[in-house]
Short mmCIF file of C-alpha atoms in Angstrom, two decimals:
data_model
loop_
_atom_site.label_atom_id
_atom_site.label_comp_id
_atom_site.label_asym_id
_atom_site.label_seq_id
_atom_site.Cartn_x
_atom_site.Cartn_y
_atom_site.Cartn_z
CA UNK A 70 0.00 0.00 0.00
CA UNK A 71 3.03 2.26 0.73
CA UNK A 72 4.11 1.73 -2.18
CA UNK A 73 1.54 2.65 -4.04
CA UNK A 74 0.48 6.14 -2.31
CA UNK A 75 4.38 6.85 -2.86
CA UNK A 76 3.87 5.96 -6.81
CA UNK A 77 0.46 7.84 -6.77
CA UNK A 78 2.30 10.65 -5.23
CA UNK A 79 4.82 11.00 -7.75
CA UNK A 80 2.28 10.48 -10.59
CA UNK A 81 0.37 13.56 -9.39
CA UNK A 82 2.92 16.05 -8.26
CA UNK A 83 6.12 17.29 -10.51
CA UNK A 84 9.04 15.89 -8.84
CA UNK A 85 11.52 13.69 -11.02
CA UNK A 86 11.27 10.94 -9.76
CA UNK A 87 7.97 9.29 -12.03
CA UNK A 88 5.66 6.66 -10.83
CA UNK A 89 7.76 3.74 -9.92
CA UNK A 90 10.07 5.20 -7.68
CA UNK A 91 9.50 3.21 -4.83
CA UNK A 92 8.87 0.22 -6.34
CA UNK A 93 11.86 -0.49 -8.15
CA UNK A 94 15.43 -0.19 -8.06
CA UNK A 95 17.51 3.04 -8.10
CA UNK A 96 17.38 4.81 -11.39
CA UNK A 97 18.33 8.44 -12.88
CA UNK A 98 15.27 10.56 -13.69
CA UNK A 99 16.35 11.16 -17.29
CA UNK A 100 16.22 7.84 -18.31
CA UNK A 101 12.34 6.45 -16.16
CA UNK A 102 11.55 9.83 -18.21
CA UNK A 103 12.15 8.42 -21.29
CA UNK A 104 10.72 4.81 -20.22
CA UNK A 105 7.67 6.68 -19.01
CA UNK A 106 6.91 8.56 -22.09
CA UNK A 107 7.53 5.37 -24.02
CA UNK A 108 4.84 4.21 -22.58
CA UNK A 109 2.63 6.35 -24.06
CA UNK A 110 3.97 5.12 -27.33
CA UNK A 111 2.94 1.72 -26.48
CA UNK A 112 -0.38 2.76 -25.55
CA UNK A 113 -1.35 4.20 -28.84
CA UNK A 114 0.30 1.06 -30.40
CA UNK A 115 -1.64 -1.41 -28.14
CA UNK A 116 -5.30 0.57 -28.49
CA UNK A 117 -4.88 0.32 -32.57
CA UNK A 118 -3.60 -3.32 -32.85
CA UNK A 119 -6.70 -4.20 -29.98
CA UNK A 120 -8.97 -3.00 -32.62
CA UNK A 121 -8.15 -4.06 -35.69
CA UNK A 122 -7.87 -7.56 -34.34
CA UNK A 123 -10.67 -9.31 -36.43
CA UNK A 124 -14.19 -9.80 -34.68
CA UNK A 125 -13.05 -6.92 -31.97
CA UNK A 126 -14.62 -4.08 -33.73
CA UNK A 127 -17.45 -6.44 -34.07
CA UNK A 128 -18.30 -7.23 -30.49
CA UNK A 129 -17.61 -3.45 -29.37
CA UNK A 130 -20.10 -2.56 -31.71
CA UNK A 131 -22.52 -4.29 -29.19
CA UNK A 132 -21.63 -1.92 -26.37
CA UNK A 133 -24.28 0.65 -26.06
CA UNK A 134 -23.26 4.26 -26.36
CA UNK A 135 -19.76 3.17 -28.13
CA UNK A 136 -20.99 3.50 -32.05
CA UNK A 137 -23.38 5.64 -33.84
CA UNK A 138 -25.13 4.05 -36.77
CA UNK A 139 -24.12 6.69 -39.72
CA UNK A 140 -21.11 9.13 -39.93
CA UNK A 141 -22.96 12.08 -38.90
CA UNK A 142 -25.60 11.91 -36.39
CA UNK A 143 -25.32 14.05 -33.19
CA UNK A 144 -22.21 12.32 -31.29
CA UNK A 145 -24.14 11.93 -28.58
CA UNK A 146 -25.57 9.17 -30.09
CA UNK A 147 -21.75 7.13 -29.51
CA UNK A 148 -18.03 8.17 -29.51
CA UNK A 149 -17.51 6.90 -33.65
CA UNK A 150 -19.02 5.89 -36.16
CA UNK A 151 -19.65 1.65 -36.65
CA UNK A 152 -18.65 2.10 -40.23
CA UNK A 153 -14.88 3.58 -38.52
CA UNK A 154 -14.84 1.66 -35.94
CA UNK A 155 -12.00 -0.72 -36.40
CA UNK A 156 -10.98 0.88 -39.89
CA UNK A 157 -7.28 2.35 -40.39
CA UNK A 158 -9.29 5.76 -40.36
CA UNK A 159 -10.01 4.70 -36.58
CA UNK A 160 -5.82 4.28 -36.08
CA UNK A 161 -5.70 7.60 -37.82
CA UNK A 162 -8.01 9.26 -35.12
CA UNK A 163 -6.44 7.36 -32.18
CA UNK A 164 -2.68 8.32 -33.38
CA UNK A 165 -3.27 12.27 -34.25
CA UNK A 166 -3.58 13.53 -30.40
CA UNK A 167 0.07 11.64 -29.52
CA UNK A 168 1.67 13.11 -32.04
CA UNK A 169 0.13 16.47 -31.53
CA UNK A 170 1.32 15.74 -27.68
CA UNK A 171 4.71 15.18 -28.37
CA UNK A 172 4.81 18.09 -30.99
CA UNK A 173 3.68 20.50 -28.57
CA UNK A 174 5.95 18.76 -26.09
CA UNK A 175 8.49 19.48 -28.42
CA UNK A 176 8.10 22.96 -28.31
CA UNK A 177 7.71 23.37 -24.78
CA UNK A 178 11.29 22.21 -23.94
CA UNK A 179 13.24 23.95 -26.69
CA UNK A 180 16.54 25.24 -25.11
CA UNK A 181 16.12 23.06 -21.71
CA UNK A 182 19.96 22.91 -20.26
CA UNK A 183 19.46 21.38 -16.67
CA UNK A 184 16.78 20.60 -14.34
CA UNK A 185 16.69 23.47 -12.63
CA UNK A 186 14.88 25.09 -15.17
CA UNK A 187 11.06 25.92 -15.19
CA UNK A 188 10.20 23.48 -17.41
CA UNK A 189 12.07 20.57 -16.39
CA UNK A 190 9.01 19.19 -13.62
CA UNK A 191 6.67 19.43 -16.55
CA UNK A 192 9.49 16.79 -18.40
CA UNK A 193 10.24 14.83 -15.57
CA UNK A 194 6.88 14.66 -13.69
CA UNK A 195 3.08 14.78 -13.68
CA UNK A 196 2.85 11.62 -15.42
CA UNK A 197 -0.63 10.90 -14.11
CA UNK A 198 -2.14 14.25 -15.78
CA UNK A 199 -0.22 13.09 -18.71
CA UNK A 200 -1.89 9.63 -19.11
CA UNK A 201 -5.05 11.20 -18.83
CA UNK A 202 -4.33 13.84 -20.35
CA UNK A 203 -2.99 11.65 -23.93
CA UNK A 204 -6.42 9.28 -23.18
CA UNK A 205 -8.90 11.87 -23.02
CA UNK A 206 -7.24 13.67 -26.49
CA UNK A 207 -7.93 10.47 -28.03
CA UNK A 208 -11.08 9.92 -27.06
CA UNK A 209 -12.08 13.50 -28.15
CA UNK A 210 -9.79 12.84 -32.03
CA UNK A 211 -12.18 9.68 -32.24
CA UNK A 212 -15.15 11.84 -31.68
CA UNK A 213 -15.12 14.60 -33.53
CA UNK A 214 -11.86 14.12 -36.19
CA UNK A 215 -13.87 15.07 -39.58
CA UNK A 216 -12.86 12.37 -41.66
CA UNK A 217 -11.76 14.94 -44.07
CA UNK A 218 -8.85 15.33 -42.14
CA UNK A 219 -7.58 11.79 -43.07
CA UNK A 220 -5.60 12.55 -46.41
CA UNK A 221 -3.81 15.68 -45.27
CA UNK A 222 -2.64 13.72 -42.31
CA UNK A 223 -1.52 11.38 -44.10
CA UNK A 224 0.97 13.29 -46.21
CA UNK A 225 2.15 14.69 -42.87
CA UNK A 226 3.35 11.87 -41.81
CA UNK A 227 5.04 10.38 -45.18
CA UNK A 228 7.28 12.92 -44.79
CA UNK A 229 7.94 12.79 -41.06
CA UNK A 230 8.20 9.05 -41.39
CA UNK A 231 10.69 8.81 -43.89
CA UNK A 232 13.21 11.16 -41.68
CA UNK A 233 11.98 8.75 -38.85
CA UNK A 234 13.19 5.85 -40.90
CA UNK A 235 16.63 7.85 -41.82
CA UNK A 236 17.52 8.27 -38.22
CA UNK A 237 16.14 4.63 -37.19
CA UNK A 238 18.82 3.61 -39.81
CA UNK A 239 21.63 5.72 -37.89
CA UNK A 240 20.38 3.86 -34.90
CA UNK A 241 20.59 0.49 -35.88
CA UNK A 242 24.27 0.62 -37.64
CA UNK A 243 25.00 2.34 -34.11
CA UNK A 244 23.26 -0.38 -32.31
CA UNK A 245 25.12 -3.26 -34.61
CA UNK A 246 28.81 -1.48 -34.22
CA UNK A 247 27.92 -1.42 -30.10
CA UNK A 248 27.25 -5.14 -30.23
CA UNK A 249 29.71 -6.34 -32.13
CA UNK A 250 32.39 -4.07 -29.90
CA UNK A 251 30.96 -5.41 -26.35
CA UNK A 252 31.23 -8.31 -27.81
CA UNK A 253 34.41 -8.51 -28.78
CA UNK A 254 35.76 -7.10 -25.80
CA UNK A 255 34.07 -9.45 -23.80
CA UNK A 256 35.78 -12.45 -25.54
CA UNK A 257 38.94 -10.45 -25.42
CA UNK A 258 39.06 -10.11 -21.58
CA UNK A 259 37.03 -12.08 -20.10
CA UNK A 260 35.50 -15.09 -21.84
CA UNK A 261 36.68 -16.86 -25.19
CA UNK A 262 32.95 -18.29 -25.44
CA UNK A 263 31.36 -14.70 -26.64
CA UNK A 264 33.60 -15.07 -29.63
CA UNK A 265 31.11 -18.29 -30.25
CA UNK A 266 27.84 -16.26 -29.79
CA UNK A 267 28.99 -13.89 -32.58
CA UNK A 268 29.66 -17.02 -34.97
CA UNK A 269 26.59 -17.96 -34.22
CA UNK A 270 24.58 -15.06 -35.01
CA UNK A 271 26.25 -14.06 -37.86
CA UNK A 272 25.85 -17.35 -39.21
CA UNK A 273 22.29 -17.32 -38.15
CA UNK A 274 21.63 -13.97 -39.98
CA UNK A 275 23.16 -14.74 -43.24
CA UNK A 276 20.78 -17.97 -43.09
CA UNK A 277 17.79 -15.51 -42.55
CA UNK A 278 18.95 -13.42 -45.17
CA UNK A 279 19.78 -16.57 -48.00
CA UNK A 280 16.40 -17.42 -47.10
CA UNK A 281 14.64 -14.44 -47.16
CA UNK A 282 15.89 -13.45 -50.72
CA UNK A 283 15.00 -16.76 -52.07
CA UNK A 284 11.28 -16.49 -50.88
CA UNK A 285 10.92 -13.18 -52.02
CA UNK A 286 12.41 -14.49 -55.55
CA UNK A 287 9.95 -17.24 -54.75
CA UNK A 288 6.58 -15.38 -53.79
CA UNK A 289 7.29 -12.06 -55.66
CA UNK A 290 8.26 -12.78 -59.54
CA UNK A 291 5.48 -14.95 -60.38
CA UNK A 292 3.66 -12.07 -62.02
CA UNK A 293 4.16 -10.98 -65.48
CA UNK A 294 5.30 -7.65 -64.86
CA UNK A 295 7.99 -8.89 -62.21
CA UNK A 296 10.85 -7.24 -63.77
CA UNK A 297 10.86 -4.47 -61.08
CA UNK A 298 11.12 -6.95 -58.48
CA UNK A 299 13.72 -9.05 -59.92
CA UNK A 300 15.53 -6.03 -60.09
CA UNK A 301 15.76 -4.79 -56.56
CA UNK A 302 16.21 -8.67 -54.59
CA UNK A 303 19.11 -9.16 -57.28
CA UNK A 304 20.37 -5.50 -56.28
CA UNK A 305 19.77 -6.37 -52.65
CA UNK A 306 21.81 -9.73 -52.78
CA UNK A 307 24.76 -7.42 -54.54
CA UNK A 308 24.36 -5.00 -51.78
CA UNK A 309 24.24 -7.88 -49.02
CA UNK A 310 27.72 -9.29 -50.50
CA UNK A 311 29.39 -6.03 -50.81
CA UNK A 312 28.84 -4.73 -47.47
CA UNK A 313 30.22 -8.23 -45.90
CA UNK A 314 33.41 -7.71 -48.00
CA UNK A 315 33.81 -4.18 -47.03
CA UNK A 316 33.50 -5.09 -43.67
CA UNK A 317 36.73 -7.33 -43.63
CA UNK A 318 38.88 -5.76 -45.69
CA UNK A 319 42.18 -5.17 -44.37
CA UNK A 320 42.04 -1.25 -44.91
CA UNK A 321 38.51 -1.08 -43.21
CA UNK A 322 40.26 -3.50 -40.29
CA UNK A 323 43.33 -1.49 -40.29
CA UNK A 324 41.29 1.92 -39.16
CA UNK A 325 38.27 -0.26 -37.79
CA UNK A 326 39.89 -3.17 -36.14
CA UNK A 327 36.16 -4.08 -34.70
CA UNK A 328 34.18 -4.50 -37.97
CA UNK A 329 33.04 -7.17 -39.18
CA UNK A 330 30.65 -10.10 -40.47
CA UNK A 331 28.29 -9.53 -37.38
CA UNK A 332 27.24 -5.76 -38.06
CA UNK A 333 26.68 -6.58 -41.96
CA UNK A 334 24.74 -9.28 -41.32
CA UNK A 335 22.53 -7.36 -39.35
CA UNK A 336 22.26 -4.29 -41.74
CA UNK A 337 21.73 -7.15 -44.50
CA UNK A 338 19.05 -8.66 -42.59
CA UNK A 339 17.01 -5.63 -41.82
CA UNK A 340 17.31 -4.38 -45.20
CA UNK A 341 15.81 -7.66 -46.55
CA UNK A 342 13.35 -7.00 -44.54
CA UNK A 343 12.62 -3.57 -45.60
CA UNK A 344 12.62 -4.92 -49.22
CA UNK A 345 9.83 -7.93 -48.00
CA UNK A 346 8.08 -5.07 -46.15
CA UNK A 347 7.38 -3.10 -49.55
CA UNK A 348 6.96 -5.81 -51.63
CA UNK A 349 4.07 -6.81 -49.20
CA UNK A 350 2.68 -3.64 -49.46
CA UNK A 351 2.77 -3.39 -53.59
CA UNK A 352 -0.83 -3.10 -54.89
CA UNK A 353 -0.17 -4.97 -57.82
CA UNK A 354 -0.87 -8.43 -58.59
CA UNK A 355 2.58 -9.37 -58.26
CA UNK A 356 2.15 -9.47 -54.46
CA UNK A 357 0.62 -12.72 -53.50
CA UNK A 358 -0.70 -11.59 -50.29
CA UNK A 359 -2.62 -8.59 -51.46
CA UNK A 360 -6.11 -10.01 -51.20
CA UNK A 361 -7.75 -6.27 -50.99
CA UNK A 362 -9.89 -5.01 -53.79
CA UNK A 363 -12.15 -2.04 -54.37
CA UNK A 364 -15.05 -4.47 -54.51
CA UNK A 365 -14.62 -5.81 -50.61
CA UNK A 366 -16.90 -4.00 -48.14
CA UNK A 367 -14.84 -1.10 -46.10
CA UNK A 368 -14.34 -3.44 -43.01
CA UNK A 369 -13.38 -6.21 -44.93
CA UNK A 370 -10.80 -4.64 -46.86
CA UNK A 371 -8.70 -3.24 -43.17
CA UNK A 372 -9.06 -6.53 -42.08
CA UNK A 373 -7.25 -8.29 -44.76
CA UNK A 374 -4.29 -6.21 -44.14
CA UNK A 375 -0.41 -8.10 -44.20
CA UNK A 376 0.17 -8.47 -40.48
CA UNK A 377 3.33 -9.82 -40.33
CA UNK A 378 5.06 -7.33 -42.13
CA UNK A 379 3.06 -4.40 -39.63
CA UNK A 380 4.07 -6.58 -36.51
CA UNK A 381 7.62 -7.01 -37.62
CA UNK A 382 8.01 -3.18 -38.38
CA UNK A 383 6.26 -2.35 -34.99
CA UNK A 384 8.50 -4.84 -33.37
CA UNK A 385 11.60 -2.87 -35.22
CA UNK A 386 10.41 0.37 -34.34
CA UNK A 387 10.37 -0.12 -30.43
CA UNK A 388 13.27 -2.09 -30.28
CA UNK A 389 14.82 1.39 -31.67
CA UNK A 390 12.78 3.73 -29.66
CA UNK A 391 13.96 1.68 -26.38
CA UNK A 392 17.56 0.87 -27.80
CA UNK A 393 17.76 4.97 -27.57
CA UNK A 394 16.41 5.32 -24.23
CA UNK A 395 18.23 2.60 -22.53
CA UNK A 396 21.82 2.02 -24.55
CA UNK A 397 24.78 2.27 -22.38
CA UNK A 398 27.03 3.78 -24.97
CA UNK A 399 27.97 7.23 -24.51
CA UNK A 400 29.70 7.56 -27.48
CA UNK A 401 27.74 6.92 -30.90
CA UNK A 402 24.85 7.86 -33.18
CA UNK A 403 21.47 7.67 -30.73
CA UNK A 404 24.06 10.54 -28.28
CA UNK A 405 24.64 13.07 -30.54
CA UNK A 406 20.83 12.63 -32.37
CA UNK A 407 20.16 13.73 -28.48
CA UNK A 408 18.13 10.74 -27.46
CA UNK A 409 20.80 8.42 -26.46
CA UNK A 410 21.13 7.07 -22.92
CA UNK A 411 24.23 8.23 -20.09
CA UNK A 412 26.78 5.98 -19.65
CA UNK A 413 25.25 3.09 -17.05
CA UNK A 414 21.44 3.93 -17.97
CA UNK A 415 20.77 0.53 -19.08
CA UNK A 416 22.35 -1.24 -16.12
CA UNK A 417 20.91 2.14 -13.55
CA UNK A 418 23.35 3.65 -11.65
CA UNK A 419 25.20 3.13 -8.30
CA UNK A 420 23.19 5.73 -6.47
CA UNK A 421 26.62 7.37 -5.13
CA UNK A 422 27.23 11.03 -4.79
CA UNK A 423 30.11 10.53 -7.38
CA UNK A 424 27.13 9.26 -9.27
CA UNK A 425 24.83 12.38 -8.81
CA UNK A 426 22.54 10.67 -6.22
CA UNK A 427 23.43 10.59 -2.52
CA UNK A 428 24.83 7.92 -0.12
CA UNK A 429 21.47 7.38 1.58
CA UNK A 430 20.54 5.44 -1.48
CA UNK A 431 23.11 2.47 -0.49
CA UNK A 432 21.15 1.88 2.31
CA UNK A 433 18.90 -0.19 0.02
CA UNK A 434 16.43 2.63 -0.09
CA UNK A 435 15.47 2.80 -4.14
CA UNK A 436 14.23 5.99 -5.27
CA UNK A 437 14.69 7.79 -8.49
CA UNK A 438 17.13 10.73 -8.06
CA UNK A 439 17.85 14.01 -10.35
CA UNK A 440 20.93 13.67 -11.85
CA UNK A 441 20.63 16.64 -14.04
CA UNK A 442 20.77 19.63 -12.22
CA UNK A 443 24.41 20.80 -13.72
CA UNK A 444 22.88 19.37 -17.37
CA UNK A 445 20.85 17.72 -19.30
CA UNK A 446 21.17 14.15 -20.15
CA UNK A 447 19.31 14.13 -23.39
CA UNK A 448 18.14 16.86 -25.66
CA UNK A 449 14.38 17.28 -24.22
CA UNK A 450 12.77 18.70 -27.14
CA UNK A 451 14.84 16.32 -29.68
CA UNK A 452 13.87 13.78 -27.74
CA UNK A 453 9.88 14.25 -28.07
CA UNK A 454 10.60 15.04 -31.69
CA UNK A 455 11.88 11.75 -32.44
CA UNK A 456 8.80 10.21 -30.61
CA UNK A 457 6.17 12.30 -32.39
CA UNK A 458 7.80 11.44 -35.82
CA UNK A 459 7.60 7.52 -34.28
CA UNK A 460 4.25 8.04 -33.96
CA UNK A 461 3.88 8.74 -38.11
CA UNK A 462 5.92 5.82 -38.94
CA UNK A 463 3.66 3.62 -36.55
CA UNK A 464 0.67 4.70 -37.87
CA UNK A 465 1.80 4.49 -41.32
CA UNK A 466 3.29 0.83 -40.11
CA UNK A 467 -0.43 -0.15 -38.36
CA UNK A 468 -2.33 1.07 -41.60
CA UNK A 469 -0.06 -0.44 -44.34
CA UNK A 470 1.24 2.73 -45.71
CA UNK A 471 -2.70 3.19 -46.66
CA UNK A 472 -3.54 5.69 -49.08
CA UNK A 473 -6.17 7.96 -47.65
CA UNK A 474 -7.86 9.77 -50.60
CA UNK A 475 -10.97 11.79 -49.82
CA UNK A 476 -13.25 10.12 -51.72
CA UNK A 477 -12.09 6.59 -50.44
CA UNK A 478 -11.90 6.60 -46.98
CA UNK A 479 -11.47 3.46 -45.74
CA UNK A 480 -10.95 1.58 -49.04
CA UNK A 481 -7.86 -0.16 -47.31
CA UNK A 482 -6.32 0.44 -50.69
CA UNK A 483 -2.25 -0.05 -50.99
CA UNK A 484 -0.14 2.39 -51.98
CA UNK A 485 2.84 2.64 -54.55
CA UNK A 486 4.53 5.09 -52.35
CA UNK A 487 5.14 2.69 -49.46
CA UNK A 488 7.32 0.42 -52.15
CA UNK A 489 9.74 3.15 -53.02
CA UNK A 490 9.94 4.31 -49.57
CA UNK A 491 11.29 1.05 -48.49
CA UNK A 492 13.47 0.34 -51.46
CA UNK A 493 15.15 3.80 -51.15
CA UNK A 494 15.52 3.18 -47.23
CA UNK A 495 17.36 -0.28 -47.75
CA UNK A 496 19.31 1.04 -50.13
CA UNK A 497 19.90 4.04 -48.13
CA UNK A 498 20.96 2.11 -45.22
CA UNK A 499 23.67 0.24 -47.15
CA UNK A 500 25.32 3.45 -47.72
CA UNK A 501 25.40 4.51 -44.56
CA UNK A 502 26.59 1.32 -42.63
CA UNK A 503 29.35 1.30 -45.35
CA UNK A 504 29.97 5.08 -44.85
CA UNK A 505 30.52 4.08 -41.43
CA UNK A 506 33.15 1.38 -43.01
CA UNK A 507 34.83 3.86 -44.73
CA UNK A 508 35.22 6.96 -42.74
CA UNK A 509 38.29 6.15 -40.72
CA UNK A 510 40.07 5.08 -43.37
CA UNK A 511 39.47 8.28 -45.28
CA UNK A 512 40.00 10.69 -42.63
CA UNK A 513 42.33 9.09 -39.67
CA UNK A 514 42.67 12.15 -37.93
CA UNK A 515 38.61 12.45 -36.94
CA UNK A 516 37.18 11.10 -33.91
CA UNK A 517 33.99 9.26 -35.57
CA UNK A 518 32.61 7.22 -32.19
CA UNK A 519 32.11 4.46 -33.72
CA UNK A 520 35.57 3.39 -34.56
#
């Protein structure tokens, strides 16, 4: 019960120190910040993957005073429509108040340098007005969003997804140089045996990616116009072997001395999956699991969406979002983009006054302490910039890169745009993991962080 007035108490008020400070072990305020507010981007996620789970939308629909029969009755005859409920117009209406939160958010914290400013309690605390506050916003966007709104929004967040996918590439070659270095380290001084869990992986990854390029030559060229897609899987198998050459030449090792098979394979792997991702989402006949049509009823057509490829990319997207908040490097990509964690934020913190805390802590007293009154640990407003330009690239994600047109609303209907954006990203991300490659070797005398 203590525990949770103390929670409560810190949910309400604006000290840093969010609401599980007395339930769990020390931590820094910057980073249950950033675990609290990504919380709020699993929220959204959860509430439009809940509904668009077949038969859901269904059964709510038997909830009195949830749906209105017709678009435009009075709303106090229900919250939404029956025809929206469940549509990717419904993830539209449930995903336009975050993003407006974090924008505004955003905006707010602009030029934030240390917790003793105004600003930082709003940042650090009040996370129980915040909840609310997010869940009432959507409730009201579900209510009274004109469905007009839909295609404008829409081209909003192609563009803000796309720079969302450019820095989630920075992040992931950041996140596959970090592995592969802790790795090696670790089977330099301590055990020989990590030296077999990167074999392994790497091994395992070029099998995923051998496989994956054979089913999509498989599933994805049976058409008669296939020559686009025979195109970019033979381009991506180039890519694949070029980047795993790069990686171990002796000039690259010479500058780089920790590249190597494990980080291509990864940036292979996830740009096969980019490439499977588009193809999935290609309207044309040469994709085997587009079974929408303009002749399927409204519902039907969401429903028949690609999941896999939307619960892979969701998967993806919070693996980055958390790999930022909680990463222990302090010197790479996800810190100077300004949403990288301190150095010990993943593993929390001693609780020391060396540490920024005080010795009362190592009395086995957890608590969440400020540790950023002389500066801040993350660019604030960067921070809920990245997370509002998440929030377009999950909705995008959740509604299959949908194309919202005003006179189709909930047609479910693919769009071309989706398959460029993906091939341009993979191909994209080749040339910066191998920019990475070849950096140090071009210009020796530059600190990189990487390297």
């Amino acid at each position: 019960m203590g525990c949770l007035i103390s929670s409560m108490a810190c949910c309400i008020g604006s000290a840093a120190c969010g609401c599980i400070s007395s339930c769990c072990p020390t931590m820094r305020s910057s980073t249950t910040s950033r675990i609290m507010y990504s919380g709020i981007l699993l929220l959204m996620t959860a509430i439009s993957l809940i509904i668009r789970i077949p038969g859901i939308s269904e059964q709510m629909k038997k909830i009195p005073g949830i749906c209105k029969e017709g678009k435009y009755q009075p709303i106090t005859g229900g919250l939404v429509s029956c025809e929206d409920l469940g549509t990717y117009l419904f993830v539209y209406k449930v995903c336009f108040p975050v993003a407006l939160f974090f924008f505004l958010m955003s905006i707010i914290m602009i030029e934030v340098r240390s917790s003793k400013d105004i600003r930082a309690p709003i940042q650090n605390g009040f996370w129980l007005w915040k909840y609310l506050i997010v869940i009432a916003a959507i409730i009201g966007s579900i209510a009274g969003m004109p469905d007009s709104f839909a295609y404008p929004w829409m081209i909003i967040a192609y563009i803000f997804a796309f720079i969302f996918i450019i820095i989630q590439l920075l992040l992931l070659v950041d996140f596959a140089h970090t592995w592969n270095e802790t790795w090696l380290d670790n089977a330099e001084n301590k055990d020989r045996s990590w030296m077999c869990g990167i074999v392994f992986f790497f091994s395992f990854n070029f099998v995923a990616i051998i496989a994956g390029n054979v089913l999509l030559y498989v599933f994805y060229t049976s058409c008669d116009s296939n020559g686009l897609n025979i195109a970019v899987i033979t381009i991506n198998i180039i890519l694949c072997i070029l980047v795993s050459v790069v990686s171990i030449l002796p000039g690259v090792q010479e500058h780089n001395p920790k590249s190597g098979l494990l980080q291509s394979s990864v940036i292979s792997l996830y740009c096969t999956y980019l490439i499977w991702s588009g193809f999935a989402a290609d309207p044309s006949g040469c994709n085997p699991l587009n079974t929408n049509s303009t002749t399927e009823s409204d519902t039907a057509a969401d429903h028949n969406s690609n999941i896999a490829p939307t619960l892979v990319g969701i998967a993806i997207t919070f693996f980055v979002v958390l790999w930022s908040v909680l990463q222990t490097s302090s010197s790479n990509y996800s810190q100077k983009l300004g949403v990288g964690g301190e150095e010990g934020a993943l593993l929390g913190c001693t609780g020391t006054s060396a540490d920024g805390g005080s010795d009362d802590i190592e009395d086995g007293k957890p608590r969440v302490y400020d540790n950023e009154e002389d500066g801040v640990a993350y660019s604030y407003s960067f921070f809920h910039f990245m997370f509002m330009i998440a929030v377009f690239y999950l909705m995008l994600v959740l509604t299959d890169w949908w194309n919202a047109t005003t006179d189709s609303l909930v047609s479910g209907a693919f769009s071309k745009t989706s398959l460029w954006v993906k091939i341009t990203s993979s191909w994209i991300c080749y040339a910066i993991y191998c920019w990475t490659l070849a950096a140090p070797a071009m210009f020796p005398d530059r600190d990189f962080g990487y390297a």
